[in-house]
Amino acid sequence: MKHSVNRPPTPDAAEDQGKEPTLQEIINVKLIESGEKERLMELLRERLIDCGWKDEMKALCRAHVKKKGRNNVTVDDLVHLITPKGRASVPDSVKAELLQRIRTFLMSAAL
Amino acid sequence: MSGPNEDNNTQLSSHIFGDLLDSIIVDVASECHRIAKLGLDRNLEEEEEEMRLSAQARARVADPSNSSETNTKYVVDIFGQTHPSVATEIFECMNCGRSIAAGRFAPHLEKCMGKGRKARLKVTRSSTAAQNRYSRGSPVSTYSPYSNSTSTNRLSNGTPSVAGEEYSNGTYEEPWNKT
């Protein structure tokens, strides 16, 4: 059974009015509206391709598919497969560059 | 310098970075999934299958029972087809208009166009003085008999016109090589 069947019910309008948006959410909205999130994503994508990270992940996927058979693999499988290794194998320089840019954005968008 | 704000910022940045990375991971997984399902990747299984087939074919070729006596007539290619040693498709010779088998075409052209004695006679008989000027002086010129015989017989575009005076688009033009 899909997880979506059991998801929590959508919060009513009444419940929502009492809540303040979190800092997280505010920042997220600012990121998206300014277009910075898109730019950051593209930058990260490019850096990960350049350093071979994407190829490593694709190789992992291909090996998994070969093992399980191509018709028995779901996107979920692959996501769960790649996530731990992916997060761990991002080069430090790439991570530093992105963090720097994000920090700069946060300071410029200081509330 | 350092304070709660600084830590907050760092934590927030890391969180945002994590979000970006997760999105990219999902993209990569989705792409690989698509490639796998559509069979776009030259999967190792398929490669193994092809290697097996090619090994089979190689074995068949190297097989001694296939050699010399049956070789020239019944040799089998990689698709399992046999071909006769002389190609049998029939073409029309553009020089003389005869129907010639493809496998006999080259020798026919030799005779028809210039190498043979009879062809050489055809050249000297039908070429004009102007044509001779263009030929390179050797009696076996391949260009002059060709352009000559087609100009008097028919247009290169195949329209059946009288003495080549009128083209298919209706304009009236004098062909340049009309004698």
PDB file of C-alpha atoms in Angstrom:
ATOM      1  CA  MET A   1       0.000   0.000   0.000  1.00  0.00           C
ATOM      2  CA  LYS A   2       1.366   3.410  -0.880  1.00  0.00           C
ATOM      3  CA  HIS A   3       2.442   5.704   1.909  1.00  0.00           C
ATOM      4  CA  SER A   4       0.295   8.449   0.474  1.00  0.00           C
ATOM      5  CA  VAL A   5      -2.816   6.568   1.585  1.00  0.00           C
ATOM      6  CA  ASN A   6      -1.853   7.048   5.184  1.00  0.00           C
ATOM      7  CA  ARG A   7      -0.658  10.600   5.078  1.00  0.00           C
ATOM      8  CA  PRO A   8      -1.926  12.983   7.759  1.00  0.00           C
ATOM      9  CA  PRO A   9      -5.016  14.990   6.846  1.00  0.00           C
ATOM     10  CA  THR A  10      -4.568  18.444   5.386  1.00  0.00           C
ATOM     11  CA  PRO A  11      -4.679  21.012   8.173  1.00  0.00           C
ATOM     12  CA  ASP A  12      -7.850  23.116   8.231  1.00  0.00           C
ATOM     13  CA  ALA A  13      -7.791  26.829   7.660  1.00  0.00           C
ATOM     14  CA  ALA A  14      -8.826  27.403  11.268  1.00  0.00           C
ATOM     15  CA  GLU A  15      -5.871  25.506  12.624  1.00  0.00           C
ATOM     16  CA  ASP A  16      -3.536  27.238  10.277  1.00  0.00           C
ATOM     17  CA  GLN A  17      -4.377  30.761  11.309  1.00  0.00           C
ATOM     18  CA  GLY A  18      -2.881  30.308  14.714  1.00  0.00           C
ATOM     19  CA  LYS A  19       0.541  29.263  13.414  1.00  0.00           C
ATOM     20  CA  GLU A  20       3.373  31.575  12.574  1.00  0.00           C
ATOM     21  CA  PRO A  21       5.492  30.615   9.630  1.00  0.00           C
ATOM     22  CA  THR A  22       8.835  29.317  10.838  1.00  0.00           C
ATOM     23  CA  LEU A  23      12.095  30.977   9.992  1.00  0.00           C
ATOM     24  CA  GLN A  24      12.787  28.007   7.815  1.00  0.00           C
ATOM     25  CA  GLU A  25       9.687  28.541   5.784  1.00  0.00           C
ATOM     26  CA  ILE A  26      10.224  32.265   5.434  1.00  0.00           C
ATOM     27  CA  ILE A  27      13.737  31.765   4.175  1.00  0.00           C
ATOM     28  CA  ASN A  28      12.578  29.064   1.795  1.00  0.00           C
ATOM     29  CA  VAL A  29       9.977  31.343   0.299  1.00  0.00           C
ATOM     30  CA  LYS A  30      12.558  34.087  -0.096  1.00  0.00           C
ATOM     31  CA  LEU A  31      14.958  31.715  -1.756  1.00  0.00           C
ATOM     32  CA  ILE A  32      12.413  30.582  -4.265  1.00  0.00           C
ATOM     33  CA  GLU A  33      10.909  33.961  -4.998  1.00  0.00           C
ATOM     34  CA  SER A  34      14.242  35.600  -5.613  1.00  0.00           C
ATOM     35  CA  GLY A  35      15.282  32.802  -7.920  1.00  0.00           C
ATOM     36  CA  GLU A  36      18.303  32.074  -5.789  1.00  0.00           C
ATOM     37  CA  LYS A  37      17.203  28.537  -5.053  1.00  0.00           C
ATOM     38  CA  GLU A  38      17.168  27.738  -8.753  1.00  0.00           C
ATOM     39  CA  ARG A  39      20.604  29.280  -9.204  1.00  0.00           C
ATOM     40  CA  LEU A  40      22.003  27.363  -6.271  1.00  0.00           C
ATOM     41  CA  MET A  41      20.568  24.118  -7.597  1.00  0.00           C
ATOM     42  CA  GLU A  42      22.104  24.681 -11.009  1.00  0.00           C
ATOM     43  CA  LEU A  43      25.432  25.531  -9.452  1.00  0.00           C
ATOM     44  CA  LEU A  44      25.408  22.455  -7.289  1.00  0.00           C
ATOM     45  CA  ARG A  45      24.345  20.265 -10.190  1.00  0.00           C
ATOM     46  CA  GLU A  46      27.155  21.589 -12.335  1.00  0.00           C
ATOM     47  CA  ARG A  47      29.780  21.110  -9.646  1.00  0.00           C
ATOM     48  CA  LEU A  48      28.636  17.581  -8.928  1.00  0.00           C
ATOM     49  CA  ILE A  49      28.811  16.652 -12.582  1.00  0.00           C
ATOM     50  CA  ASP A  50      32.269  18.160 -12.959  1.00  0.00           C
ATOM     51  CA  CYS A  51      33.738  16.257 -10.051  1.00  0.00           C
ATOM     52  CA  GLY A  52      32.285  12.941 -11.220  1.00  0.00           C
ATOM     53  CA  TRP A  53      29.834  12.577  -8.378  1.00  0.00           C
ATOM     54  CA  LYS A  54      26.898  12.122 -10.711  1.00  0.00           C
ATOM     55  CA  ASP A  55      28.709   9.414 -12.642  1.00  0.00           C
ATOM     56  CA  GLU A  56      29.453   7.574  -9.425  1.00  0.00           C
ATOM     57  CA  MET A  57      25.800   7.674  -8.457  1.00  0.00           C
ATOM     58  CA  LYS A  58      24.731   6.502 -11.900  1.00  0.00           C
ATOM     59  CA  ALA A  59      27.169   3.621 -11.692  1.00  0.00           C
ATOM     60  CA  LEU A  60      25.712   2.608  -8.345  1.00  0.00           C
ATOM     61  CA  CYS A  61      22.238   2.678  -9.839  1.00  0.00           C
ATOM     62  CA  ARG A  62      23.268   0.664 -12.868  1.00  0.00           C
ATOM     63  CA  ALA A  63      24.879  -1.989 -10.685  1.00  0.00           C
ATOM     64  CA  HIS A  64      21.757  -2.223  -8.579  1.00  0.00           C
ATOM     65  CA  VAL A  65      19.555  -2.494 -11.653  1.00  0.00           C
ATOM     66  CA  LYS A  66      21.724  -5.219 -13.079  1.00  0.00           C
ATOM     67  CA  LYS A  67      21.505  -7.139  -9.855  1.00  0.00           C
ATOM     68  CA  LYS A  68      17.780  -6.819  -9.339  1.00  0.00           C
ATOM     69  CA  GLY A  69      16.690  -6.916 -12.947  1.00  0.00           C
ATOM     70  CA  ARG A  70      15.433  -3.801 -14.688  1.00  0.00           C
ATOM     71  CA  ASN A  71      11.792  -4.489 -14.141  1.00  0.00           C
ATOM     72  CA  ASN A  72      12.089  -4.896 -10.399  1.00  0.00           C
ATOM     73  CA  VAL A  73      13.571  -1.525  -9.563  1.00  0.00           C
ATOM     74  CA  THR A  74      11.617   1.477  -8.289  1.00  0.00           C
ATOM     75  CA  VAL A  75      12.672   5.095  -7.994  1.00  0.00           C
ATOM     76  CA  ASP A  76      12.346   4.743  -4.255  1.00  0.00           C
ATOM     77  CA  ASP A  77      14.859   1.910  -4.249  1.00  0.00           C
ATOM     78  CA  LEU A  78      17.369   4.013  -6.088  1.00  0.00           C
ATOM     79  CA  VAL A  79      16.813   7.057  -3.897  1.00  0.00           C
ATOM     80  CA  HIS A  80      17.357   5.023  -0.768  1.00  0.00           C
ATOM     81  CA  LEU A  81      20.378   3.473  -2.368  1.00  0.00           C
ATOM     82  CA  ILE A  82      22.057   6.688  -3.350  1.00  0.00           C
ATOM     83  CA  THR A  83      21.153   9.013  -0.492  1.00  0.00           C
ATOM     84  CA  PRO A  84      23.613   7.914   2.180  1.00  0.00           C
ATOM     85  CA  LYS A  85      26.505   7.508  -0.236  1.00  0.00           C
ATOM     86  CA  GLY A  86      25.580  10.640  -2.103  1.00  0.00           C
ATOM     87  CA  ARG A  87      25.500  12.822   0.971  1.00  0.00           C
ATOM     88  CA  ALA A  88      28.801  11.461   2.169  1.00  0.00           C
ATOM     89  CA  SER A  89      30.705  11.742  -1.072  1.00  0.00           C
ATOM     90  CA  VAL A  90      30.180  15.373  -1.951  1.00  0.00           C
ATOM     91  CA  PRO A  91      33.657  16.930  -2.220  1.00  0.00           C
ATOM     92  CA  ASP A  92      34.489  19.376   0.539  1.00  0.00           C
ATOM     93  CA  SER A  93      35.288  22.176  -1.859  1.00  0.00           C
ATOM     94  CA  VAL A  94      31.881  21.896  -3.483  1.00  0.00           C
ATOM     95  CA  LYS A  95      30.134  21.842  -0.154  1.00  0.00           C
ATOM     96  CA  ALA A  96      32.106  24.836   1.063  1.00  0.00           C
ATOM     97  CA  GLU A  97      31.313  26.837  -2.040  1.00  0.00           C
ATOM     98  CA  LEU A  98      27.615  26.221  -1.774  1.00  0.00           C
ATOM     99  CA  LEU A  99      27.494  26.885   1.951  1.00  0.00           C
ATOM    100  CA  GLN A 100      29.284  30.163   1.389  1.00  0.00           C
ATOM    101  CA  ARG A 101      26.755  31.270  -1.165  1.00  0.00           C
ATOM    102  CA  ILE A 102      23.862  30.275   1.016  1.00  0.00           C
ATOM    103  CA  ARG A 103      25.298  32.161   3.961  1.00  0.00           C
ATOM    104  CA  THR A 104      25.755  35.238   1.831  1.00  0.00           C
ATOM    105  CA  PHE A 105      22.166  35.030   0.745  1.00  0.00           C
ATOM    106  CA  LEU A 106      20.947  34.623   4.303  1.00  0.00           C
ATOM    107  CA  MET A 107      22.844  37.684   5.414  1.00  0.00           C
ATOM    108  CA  SER A 108      21.561  39.772   2.552  1.00  0.00           C
ATOM    109  CA  ALA A 109      18.034  38.616   3.265  1.00  0.00           C
ATOM    110  CA  ALA A 110      18.398  39.320   6.976  1.00  0.00           C
ATOM    111  CA  LEU A 111      15.090  40.009   8.544  1.00  0.00           C
TER     112      LEU A 111
ATOM    113  CA  MET B   1      31.610  37.758  16.433  1.00  0.00           C
ATOM    114  CA  SER B   2      30.111  34.405  17.168  1.00  0.00           C
ATOM    115  CA  GLY B   3      26.721  34.251  18.714  1.00  0.00           C
ATOM    116  CA  PRO B   4      23.446  32.509  18.423  1.00  0.00           C
ATOM    117  CA  ASN B   5      22.858  34.167  15.106  1.00  0.00           C
ATOM    118  CA  GLU B   6      26.016  32.769  13.648  1.00  0.00           C
ATOM    119  CA  ASP B   7      25.169  29.236  14.705  1.00  0.00           C
ATOM    120  CA  ASN B   8      21.666  29.661  13.473  1.00  0.00           C
ATOM    121  CA  ASN B   9      22.960  30.756  10.145  1.00  0.00           C
ATOM    122  CA  THR B  10      25.326  27.833   9.865  1.00  0.00           C
ATOM    123  CA  GLN B  11      22.635  25.384  10.809  1.00  0.00           C
ATOM    124  CA  LEU B  12      20.209  26.935   8.413  1.00  0.00           C
ATOM    125  CA  SER B  13      22.745  26.886   5.619  1.00  0.00           C
ATOM    126  CA  SER B  14      23.478  23.235   6.181  1.00  0.00           C
ATOM    127  CA  HIS B  15      19.808  22.457   6.192  1.00  0.00           C
ATOM    128  CA  ILE B  16      19.267  24.318   2.945  1.00  0.00           C
ATOM    129  CA  PHE B  17      22.249  22.610   1.392  1.00  0.00           C
ATOM    130  CA  GLY B  18      20.839  19.273   2.461  1.00  0.00           C
ATOM    131  CA  ASP B  19      17.563  20.124   0.770  1.00  0.00           C
ATOM    132  CA  LEU B  20      19.282  21.011  -2.471  1.00  0.00           C
ATOM    133  CA  LEU B  21      21.317  17.855  -2.387  1.00  0.00           C
ATOM    134  CA  ASP B  22      18.247  15.717  -1.745  1.00  0.00           C
ATOM    135  CA  SER B  23      16.473  17.212  -4.723  1.00  0.00           C
ATOM    136  CA  ILE B  24      19.438  16.487  -6.929  1.00  0.00           C
ATOM    137  CA  ILE B  25      19.671  12.939  -5.615  1.00  0.00           C
ATOM    138  CA  VAL B  26      16.032  12.337  -6.463  1.00  0.00           C
ATOM    139  CA  ASP B  27      16.671  13.722  -9.957  1.00  0.00           C
ATOM    140  CA  VAL B  28      19.593  11.409 -10.530  1.00  0.00           C
ATOM    141  CA  ALA B  29      17.676   8.399  -9.216  1.00  0.00           C
ATOM    142  CA  SER B  30      14.708   9.248 -11.411  1.00  0.00           C
ATOM    143  CA  GLU B  31      16.943   9.579 -14.460  1.00  0.00           C
ATOM    144  CA  CYS B  32      18.643   6.254 -13.831  1.00  0.00           C
ATOM    145  CA  HIS B  33      15.285   4.617 -13.249  1.00  0.00           C
ATOM    146  CA  ARG B  34      14.040   5.944 -16.560  1.00  0.00           C
ATOM    147  CA  ILE B  35      17.082   4.741 -18.429  1.00  0.00           C
ATOM    148  CA  ALA B  36      16.768   1.323 -16.855  1.00  0.00           C
ATOM    149  CA  LYS B  37      13.070   0.950 -17.616  1.00  0.00           C
ATOM    150  CA  LEU B  38      13.339   2.132 -21.185  1.00  0.00           C
ATOM    151  CA  GLY B  39      16.312  -0.093 -21.817  1.00  0.00           C
ATOM    152  CA  LEU B  40      18.323   2.866 -23.060  1.00  0.00           C
ATOM    153  CA  ASP B  41      21.390   1.788 -21.251  1.00  0.00           C
ATOM    154  CA  ARG B  42      23.376  -0.869 -23.075  1.00  0.00           C
ATOM    155  CA  ASN B  43      22.785  -3.224 -20.240  1.00  0.00           C
ATOM    156  CA  LEU B  44      25.349  -5.841 -19.393  1.00  0.00           C
ATOM    157  CA  GLU B  45      22.810  -8.589 -19.994  1.00  0.00           C
ATOM    158  CA  GLU B  46      22.303  -7.489 -23.564  1.00  0.00           C
ATOM    159  CA  GLU B  47      25.994  -7.200 -24.134  1.00  0.00           C
ATOM    160  CA  GLU B  48      26.473 -10.705 -22.868  1.00  0.00           C
ATOM    161  CA  GLU B  49      23.773 -11.929 -25.216  1.00  0.00           C
ATOM    162  CA  GLU B  50      25.430 -10.220 -28.154  1.00  0.00           C
ATOM    163  CA  MET B  51      28.836 -11.573 -27.241  1.00  0.00           C
ATOM    164  CA  ARG B  52      27.381 -15.039 -27.129  1.00  0.00           C
ATOM    165  CA  LEU B  53      25.837 -14.649 -30.564  1.00  0.00           C
ATOM    166  CA  SER B  54      29.021 -13.276 -32.062  1.00  0.00           C
ATOM    167  CA  ALA B  55      31.007 -16.133 -30.542  1.00  0.00           C
ATOM    168  CA  GLN B  56      28.540 -18.502 -32.145  1.00  0.00           C
ATOM    169  CA  ALA B  57      28.949 -16.872 -35.523  1.00  0.00           C
ATOM    170  CA  ARG B  58      32.703 -16.942 -35.245  1.00  0.00           C
ATOM    171  CA  ALA B  59      32.558 -20.633 -34.423  1.00  0.00           C
ATOM    172  CA  ARG B  60      30.433 -21.264 -37.461  1.00  0.00           C
ATOM    173  CA  VAL B  61      32.904 -19.463 -39.700  1.00  0.00           C
ATOM    174  CA  ALA B  62      35.903 -21.189 -38.251  1.00  0.00           C
ATOM    175  CA  ASP B  63      34.200 -24.544 -38.520  1.00  0.00           C
ATOM    176  CA  PRO B  64      36.169 -26.785 -40.916  1.00  0.00           C
ATOM    177  CA  SER B  65      33.001 -28.272 -42.387  1.00  0.00           C
ATOM    178  CA  ASN B  66      32.291 -24.896 -43.943  1.00  0.00           C
ATOM    179  CA  SER B  67      35.521 -24.647 -45.899  1.00  0.00           C
ATOM    180  CA  SER B  68      36.586 -24.818 -49.535  1.00  0.00           C
ATOM    181  CA  GLU B  69      34.147 -27.147 -51.295  1.00  0.00           C
ATOM    182  CA  THR B  70      31.042 -25.425 -50.047  1.00  0.00           C
ATOM    183  CA  ASN B  71      32.724 -22.112 -49.408  1.00  0.00           C
ATOM    184  CA  THR B  72      32.296 -20.287 -52.655  1.00  0.00           C
ATOM    185  CA  LYS B  73      28.682 -21.181 -53.165  1.00  0.00           C
ATOM    186  CA  TYR B  74      27.199 -21.592 -49.751  1.00  0.00           C
ATOM    187  CA  VAL B  75      29.089 -19.344 -47.391  1.00  0.00           C
ATOM    188  CA  VAL B  76      26.760 -17.915 -44.771  1.00  0.00           C
ATOM    189  CA  ASP B  77      27.008 -14.346 -43.541  1.00  0.00           C
ATOM    190  CA  ILE B  78      26.307 -13.097 -40.014  1.00  0.00           C
ATOM    191  CA  PHE B  79      22.603 -12.872 -40.648  1.00  0.00           C
ATOM    192  CA  GLY B  80      22.463 -16.433 -41.858  1.00  0.00           C
ATOM    193  CA  GLN B  81      21.872 -15.529 -45.485  1.00  0.00           C
ATOM    194  CA  THR B  82      23.613 -17.001 -48.480  1.00  0.00           C
ATOM    195  CA  HIS B  83      24.427 -15.071 -51.622  1.00  0.00           C
ATOM    196  CA  PRO B  84      25.192 -16.344 -55.108  1.00  0.00           C
ATOM    197  CA  SER B  85      28.785 -15.604 -56.060  1.00  0.00           C
ATOM    198  CA  VAL B  86      27.694 -13.529 -59.031  1.00  0.00           C
ATOM    199  CA  ALA B  87      25.255 -10.754 -58.136  1.00  0.00           C
ATOM    200  CA  THR B  88      22.015 -11.259 -59.963  1.00  0.00           C
ATOM    201  CA  GLU B  89      20.170  -7.939 -59.804  1.00  0.00           C
ATOM    202  CA  ILE B  90      19.470  -6.549 -63.238  1.00  0.00           C
ATOM    203  CA  PHE B  91      20.210  -2.976 -64.282  1.00  0.00           C
ATOM    204  CA  GLU B  92      19.905  -0.989 -67.422  1.00  0.00           C
ATOM    205  CA  CYS B  93      23.220   0.138 -68.879  1.00  0.00           C
ATOM    206  CA  MET B  94      23.128   3.917 -69.217  1.00  0.00           C
ATOM    207  CA  ASN B  95      25.391   3.760 -72.214  1.00  0.00           C
ATOM    208  CA  CYS B  96      23.784   1.284 -74.531  1.00  0.00           C
ATOM    209  CA  GLY B  97      20.434   0.704 -72.811  1.00  0.00           C
ATOM    210  CA  ARG B  98      20.756  -3.032 -72.494  1.00  0.00           C
ATOM    211  CA  SER B  99      19.674  -4.983 -69.442  1.00  0.00           C
ATOM    212  CA  ILE B 100      22.742  -6.243 -67.658  1.00  0.00           C
ATOM    213  CA  ALA B 101      23.188  -8.344 -64.546  1.00  0.00           C
ATOM    214  CA  ALA B 102      24.984  -6.491 -61.759  1.00  0.00           C
ATOM    215  CA  GLY B 103      27.712  -9.080 -61.543  1.00  0.00           C
ATOM    216  CA  ARG B 104      28.419  -8.743 -65.258  1.00  0.00           C
ATOM    217  CA  PHE B 105      28.182  -4.962 -65.243  1.00  0.00           C
ATOM    218  CA  ALA B 106      31.861  -4.059 -65.014  1.00  0.00           C
ATOM    219  CA  PRO B 107      33.013  -6.230 -67.912  1.00  0.00           C
ATOM    220  CA  HIS B 108      30.058  -5.028 -69.911  1.00  0.00           C
ATOM    221  CA  LEU B 109      30.974  -1.391 -69.315  1.00  0.00           C
ATOM    222  CA  GLU B 110      34.506  -2.081 -70.398  1.00  0.00           C
ATOM    223  CA  LYS B 111      33.311  -3.332 -73.732  1.00  0.00           C
ATOM    224  CA  CYS B 112      30.536  -0.837 -74.036  1.00  0.00           C
ATOM    225  CA  MET B 113      32.510   2.258 -73.144  1.00  0.00           C
ATOM    226  CA  GLY B 114      35.910   1.953 -74.521  1.00  0.00           C
ATOM    227  CA  LYS B 115      38.327  -0.762 -73.654  1.00  0.00           C
ATOM    228  CA  GLY B 116      37.295  -3.218 -76.350  1.00  0.00           C
ATOM    229  CA  ARG B 117      37.846  -3.027 -80.080  1.00  0.00           C
ATOM    230  CA  LYS B 118      34.172  -2.663 -80.969  1.00  0.00           C
ATOM    231  CA  ALA B 119      33.663   0.157 -78.488  1.00  0.00           C
ATOM    232  CA  ARG B 120      36.573   2.086 -79.886  1.00  0.00           C
ATOM    233  CA  LEU B 121      34.993   1.915 -83.305  1.00  0.00           C
ATOM    234  CA  LYS B 122      31.795   3.361 -81.848  1.00  0.00           C
ATOM    235  CA  VAL B 123      33.786   6.295 -80.451  1.00  0.00           C
ATOM    236  CA  THR B 124      35.465   7.342 -83.646  1.00  0.00           C
ATOM    237  CA  ARG B 125      32.343   6.901 -85.709  1.00  0.00           C
ATOM    238  CA  SER B 126      29.921   9.013 -83.744  1.00  0.00           C
ATOM    239  CA  SER B 127      31.981  11.777 -82.125  1.00  0.00           C
ATOM    240  CA  THR B 128      32.165  15.194 -83.694  1.00  0.00           C
ATOM    241  CA  ALA B 129      35.293  17.285 -84.067  1.00  0.00           C
ATOM    242  CA  ALA B 130      34.239  19.431 -81.116  1.00  0.00           C
ATOM    243  CA  GLN B 131      33.872  16.409 -78.900  1.00  0.00           C
ATOM    244  CA  ASN B 132      37.287  15.223 -79.902  1.00  0.00           C
ATOM    245  CA  ARG B 133      38.787  18.514 -78.791  1.00  0.00           C
ATOM    246  CA  TYR B 134      37.419  17.939 -75.312  1.00  0.00           C
ATOM    247  CA  SER B 135      38.666  14.413 -75.046  1.00  0.00           C
ATOM    248  CA  ARG B 136      42.137  14.070 -73.702  1.00  0.00           C
ATOM    249  CA  GLY B 137      43.572  12.733 -76.883  1.00  0.00           C
ATOM    250  CA  SER B 138      43.528   9.107 -75.886  1.00  0.00           C
ATOM    251  CA  PRO B 139      41.335   6.894 -77.995  1.00  0.00           C
ATOM    252  CA  VAL B 140      39.757   5.435 -74.912  1.00  0.00           C
ATOM    253  CA  SER B 141      38.092   8.569 -73.619  1.00  0.00           C
ATOM    254  CA  THR B 142      35.156   7.729 -71.416  1.00  0.00           C
ATOM    255  CA  TYR B 143      33.354  11.053 -71.517  1.00  0.00           C
ATOM    256  CA  SER B 144      32.720  11.819 -75.134  1.00  0.00           C
ATOM    257  CA  PRO B 145      30.808   8.739 -76.214  1.00  0.00           C
ATOM    258  CA  TYR B 146      28.643   9.010 -73.117  1.00  0.00           C
ATOM    259  CA  SER B 147      27.497  12.576 -73.540  1.00  0.00           C
ATOM    260  CA  ASN B 148      27.110  12.112 -77.237  1.00  0.00           C
ATOM    261  CA  SER B 149      24.925   9.080 -77.235  1.00  0.00           C
ATOM    262  CA  THR B 150      22.563  10.402 -74.580  1.00  0.00           C
ATOM    263  CA  SER B 151      22.124  13.776 -76.183  1.00  0.00           C
ATOM    264  CA  THR B 152      20.890  12.345 -79.398  1.00  0.00           C
ATOM    265  CA  ASN B 153      18.768   9.660 -77.813  1.00  0.00           C
ATOM    266  CA  ARG B 154      17.102  11.243 -74.809  1.00  0.00           C
ATOM    267  CA  LEU B 155      17.382  13.924 -72.146  1.00  0.00           C
ATOM    268  CA  SER B 156      19.002  13.020 -68.875  1.00  0.00           C
ATOM    269  CA  ASN B 157      15.805  13.743 -67.000  1.00  0.00           C
ATOM    270  CA  GLY B 158      14.012  11.192 -69.073  1.00  0.00           C
ATOM    271  CA  THR B 159      11.252  13.308 -70.582  1.00  0.00           C
ATOM    272  CA  PRO B 160      10.226  11.929 -73.954  1.00  0.00           C
ATOM    273  CA  SER B 161      10.579  15.030 -76.066  1.00  0.00           C
ATOM    274  CA  VAL B 162      11.156  15.505 -79.726  1.00  0.00           C
ATOM    275  CA  ALA B 163      14.768  16.344 -80.475  1.00  0.00           C
ATOM    276  CA  GLY B 164      15.096  17.734 -76.987  1.00  0.00           C
ATOM    277  CA  GLU B 165      13.610  21.093 -77.749  1.00  0.00           C
ATOM    278  CA  GLU B 166      11.123  21.485 -74.955  1.00  0.00           C
ATOM    279  CA  TYR B 167      11.690  20.769 -71.257  1.00  0.00           C
ATOM    280  CA  SER B 168       9.049  19.440 -68.932  1.00  0.00           C
ATOM    281  CA  ASN B 169       8.414  22.804 -67.303  1.00  0.00           C
ATOM    282  CA  GLY B 170       7.260  24.175 -70.561  1.00  0.00           C
ATOM    283  CA  THR B 171      10.045  26.630 -71.336  1.00  0.00           C
ATOM    284  CA  TYR B 172      11.481  26.524 -74.767  1.00  0.00           C
ATOM    285  CA  GLU B 173      15.234  26.179 -74.718  1.00  0.00           C
ATOM    286  CA  GLU B 174      17.896  25.163 -77.098  1.00  0.00           C
ATOM    287  CA  PRO B 175      20.001  22.385 -75.631  1.00  0.00           C
ATOM    288  CA  TRP B 176      23.606  23.472 -75.691  1.00  0.00           C
ATOM    289  CA  ASN B 177      24.887  20.302 -77.264  1.00  0.00           C
ATOM    290  CA  LYS B 178      22.410  20.056 -80.061  1.00  0.00           C
ATOM    291  CA  THR B 179      24.288  19.248 -83.236  1.00  0.00           C
TER     292      THR B 179
END
